[in-house]
Coordinates of C-alpha atoms in Angstrom, one line a residue:
X871 CA 46.2 -5.5 59.9
X872 CA 42.6 -4.9 61.0
X873 CA 40.6 -5.9 64.0
X874 CA 37.6 -6.9 61.9
X875 CA 34.1 -7.2 63.3
X876 CA 30.7 -7.7 61.9
X877 CA 29.3 -4.2 61.1
X878 CA 26.5 -3.0 63.4
X879 CA 23.6 -0.7 62.7
X880 CA 23.7 0.3 66.3
X881 CA 25.7 -0.9 69.3
X882 CA 23.5 -1.7 72.4
X883 CA 25.1 -1.1 75.8
X884 CA 24.6 -4.8 76.5
X885 CA 26.6 -5.9 73.4
X886 CA 29.2 -8.5 74.4
X887 CA 32.8 -7.5 74.3
X888 CA 34.6 -9.2 71.5
X889 CA 37.8 -11.1 72.4
X890 CA 40.6 -11.5 69.8
X891 CA 44.0 -13.3 70.2
X892 CA 46.9 -12.7 67.9
X893 CA 48.6 -16.0 67.0
X894 CA 52.1 -14.5 66.6
X895 CA 53.9 -11.4 67.9
X896 CA 52.5 -8.2 66.3
X897 CA 54.7 -5.3 65.2
X898 CA 54.0 -2.3 67.3
X899 CA 53.2 0.1 64.5
X900 CA 50.7 -2.4 63.1
X901 CA 49.1 -2.9 66.5
X902 CA 48.7 0.9 67.0
X903 CA 47.1 1.3 63.6
X904 CA 44.7 -1.6 64.1
X905 CA 43.8 -0.4 67.6
X906 CA 43.1 3.1 66.4
X907 CA 40.9 1.9 63.5
X908 CA 38.9 -0.4 65.8
X909 CA 38.5 2.4 68.4
X910 CA 37.1 4.7 65.7
X911 CA 34.6 2.1 64.7
X912 CA 33.5 1.6 68.3
X913 CA 33.0 5.4 68.6
X914 CA 31.0 5.4 65.4
X915 CA 28.8 2.6 66.7
X916 CA 29.8 0.2 63.9
X917 CA 31.7 -2.3 65.9
X918 CA 31.5 -3.8 69.4
X919 CA 33.9 -3.2 72.2
X920 CA 37.1 -5.4 72.0
X921 CA 39.8 -6.9 74.1
X922 CA 42.9 -7.9 72.0
X923 CA 45.4 -10.3 73.5
X924 CA 48.8 -10.3 71.9
X925 CA 52.6 -10.2 72.3
X926 CA 55.1 -7.9 70.6
X927 CA 58.6 -8.3 69.4
X928 CA 61.2 -6.9 71.8
X929 CA 60.8 -3.1 72.0
X930 CA 60.5 -0.1 74.3
X931 CA 57.6 2.4 74.3
X932 CA 57.5 5.9 75.6
X933 CA 54.4 7.4 77.2
X934 CA 53.5 11.0 77.3
X935 CA 55.4 11.5 80.5
X936 CA 58.6 9.7 79.4
X937 CA 61.9 11.3 80.5
X938 CA 64.7 10.7 77.9
X939 CA 67.2 10.1 80.7
X940 CA 65.3 6.9 81.6
X941 CA 66.0 5.4 78.2
X942 CA 69.4 3.9 79.2
X943 CA 70.3 2.0 76.1
X944 CA 68.6 3.7 73.1
X945 CA 70.1 1.4 70.5
X946 CA 69.2 -1.9 72.1
X947 CA 65.6 -2.2 70.8
X948 CA 63.3 -0.1 68.7
X949 CA 61.7 2.7 70.6
X950 CA 58.1 3.9 69.9
X951 CA 56.1 6.9 71.0
X952 CA 52.9 5.3 72.2
X953 CA 50.6 8.2 72.8
X954 CA 49.4 6.6 76.1
X955 CA 50.0 7.9 79.6
X956 CA 53.0 6.9 81.6
X957 CA 56.8 6.7 80.9
X958 CA 59.0 4.0 79.4
X959 CA 58.1 0.4 79.4
X960 CA 59.2 -2.8 77.7
X961 CA 57.1 -5.2 75.6
X962 CA 58.4 -8.5 74.2
X963 CA 57.8 -12.2 73.9
X964 CA 56.5 -13.9 77.0
X965 CA 54.6 -10.8 78.1
X966 CA 50.8 -10.8 77.7
X967 CA 49.5 -7.5 76.4
X968 CA 45.8 -6.9 76.6
X969 CA 44.6 -3.9 74.6
X970 CA 41.1 -2.9 75.8
X971 CA 39.0 -0.8 73.5
X972 CA 35.9 0.0 75.6
X973 CA 33.2 2.7 75.2
X974 CA 33.4 4.9 78.3
X975 CA 30.3 6.8 77.1
X976 CA 28.4 3.6 77.9
X977 CA 30.5 3.0 81.1
X978 CA 30.2 6.3 82.9
X979 CA 32.9 8.6 81.4
X980 CA 35.1 8.2 84.5
X981 CA 38.7 7.6 83.5
X982 CA 40.0 7.2 87.1
X983 CA 37.3 4.6 87.8
X984 CA 38.4 2.8 84.6
X985 CA 42.1 2.7 85.6
X986 CA 41.1 1.4 89.0
X987 CA 39.0 -1.3 87.2
X988 CA 42.1 -2.3 85.2
X989 CA 44.1 -2.7 88.4
X990 CA 41.3 -4.8 89.9
X991 CA 41.3 -6.9 86.7
X992 CA 45.0 -7.6 87.0
X993 CA 44.7 -8.4 90.7
X994 CA 41.8 -10.8 90.1
X995 CA 43.7 -12.4 87.3
X996 CA 46.7 -13.0 89.4
X997 CA 44.6 -14.4 92.2
X998 CA 43.2 -17.0 89.8
X999 CA 46.8 -18.0 89.0
X1000 CA 47.7 -18.3 92.7
X1001 CA 49.6 -15.0 93.0
X1002 CA 48.8 -12.2 95.4
X1003 CA 49.0 -8.9 93.5
X1004 CA 48.5 -5.5 95.0
X1005 CA 48.6 -1.7 94.3
X1006 CA 51.5 0.4 95.4
X1007 CA 51.9 4.0 96.4
X1008 CA 54.9 4.1 94.0
X1009 CA 52.7 4.3 90.9
X1010 CA 50.0 2.8 88.7
X1011 CA 50.4 -0.9 88.1
X1012 CA 50.4 -4.2 90.1
X1013 CA 53.2 -5.4 92.4
X1014 CA 54.1 -8.7 94.1
X1015 CA 56.3 -8.4 97.1
X1016 CA 57.5 -5.0 96.1
X1017 CA 58.3 -6.0 92.5
X1018 CA 56.3 -4.9 89.6
X1019 CA 54.6 -7.6 87.6
X1020 CA 52.1 -5.7 85.5
X1021 CA 51.8 -2.2 83.9
X1022 CA 48.9 0.0 82.8
X1023 CA 48.8 2.6 80.1
X1024 CA 45.7 4.3 78.9
X1025 CA 44.6 6.7 76.2
X1026 CA 41.0 7.9 75.6
X1027 CA 39.8 9.3 72.3
X1028 CA 36.1 10.1 71.7
X1029 CA 35.5 8.4 75.0
X1030 CA 36.8 5.1 73.7
X1031 CA 39.8 3.6 75.5
X1032 CA 43.0 2.5 73.8
X1033 CA 46.1 0.6 75.1
X1034 CA 45.5 -1.3 78.3
X1035 CA 47.6 -3.6 80.4
X1036 CA 50.7 -5.8 80.2
X1037 CA 51.3 -8.8 82.4
X1038 CA 54.8 -10.4 82.7
X1039 CA 54.2 -14.1 82.2
X1040 CA 57.7 -15.4 81.1
X1041 CA 59.6 -12.5 79.4
X1042 CA 63.3 -12.1 79.5
X1043 CA 63.5 -9.8 82.5
X1044 CA 67.0 -8.6 81.6
X1045 CA 65.4 -6.7 78.7
X1046 CA 64.0 -4.3 81.2
X1047 CA 67.5 -3.2 82.1
X1048 CA 67.6 -0.9 79.1
X1049 CA 65.1 1.5 80.6
X1050 CA 63.9 2.8 84.0
X1051 CA 60.6 1.0 83.8
X1052 CA 57.8 3.4 84.5
X1053 CA 60.3 5.8 86.1
X1054 CA 60.7 3.4 89.1
X1055 CA 64.4 3.5 89.8
X1056 CA 64.5 1.2 92.8
X1057 CA 61.7 -1.2 92.0
X1058 CA 62.6 -4.6 90.6
X1059 CA 60.6 -6.3 87.9
X1060 CA 59.2 -9.8 88.3
X1061 CA 57.1 -12.3 86.3
X1062 CA 54.9 -15.3 86.8
X1063 CA 57.8 -17.5 85.7
X1064 CA 60.2 -15.9 88.3
X1065 CA 57.6 -16.5 91.0
X1066 CA 57.2 -20.2 90.0
X1067 CA 53.6 -19.6 88.9
X1068 CA 51.5 -20.5 85.9
X1069 CA 53.2 -19.6 82.6
X1070 CA 51.0 -21.4 80.0
X1071 CA 49.7 -18.5 78.0
X1072 CA 46.3 -20.1 77.2
X1073 CA 45.7 -20.5 80.9
X1074 CA 46.7 -16.9 81.6
X1075 CA 44.4 -15.8 78.9
X1076 CA 41.5 -17.8 80.4
X1077 CA 42.2 -16.2 83.8
X1078 CA 42.2 -12.7 82.1
X1079 CA 38.9 -13.4 80.4
X1080 CA 37.2 -14.8 83.5
X1081 CA 38.4 -11.9 85.7
X1082 CA 37.3 -9.4 83.1
X1083 CA 33.8 -10.7 83.4
X1084 CA 34.0 -10.5 87.1
X1085 CA 35.2 -6.9 87.2
X1086 CA 33.6 -5.2 84.2
X1087 CA 30.2 -6.9 83.8
X1088 CA 27.7 -4.8 85.7
X1089 CA 30.5 -2.3 86.5
X1090 CA 31.2 1.1 84.8
X1091 CA 27.9 0.7 83.1

């Protein structure tokens, strides 16, 4: 699998971000390989920045800070070492994953500002869907009424970002019980479906795209 793009002789800072949407769940190893290849092309100035919207089959991923004791049922789903920051998380059908491959050289080389922008992106997206999301002192991610609805995991290589965000639209929330999500022992997990909010993925994607323009255009430039 490749995230193909028209080759560029040079990539201007103002080059529009390319948006791609996978029509079916993407195996995790395939997604990592495609994301790595596209990020390399961005770093080489041969492809534009990219946001890739997709879902995965049910699986758990372990970030660089993952604690093995937080993987409660190791045989339940495949487990992948993700290379991103953070601990264990779940991906599966009904969860919108947005992998953002952005050039931080053109956006200020400030990783903390980038993570804050990802949080703002999720909050703005939820607001468009009629849900009030907020940050929490418990950790990175977005919460609604004390329950976590969205996660963030980032890796940066050659100042190009990899991985991104995941938003619980209508996943099977029981699947999260096989891990301690993000190391948060006492924090419940919620979704747009559990909140009675919008669950049409096309409308969620439209909200993500509109909010991305609101947060990132003219910011981190």
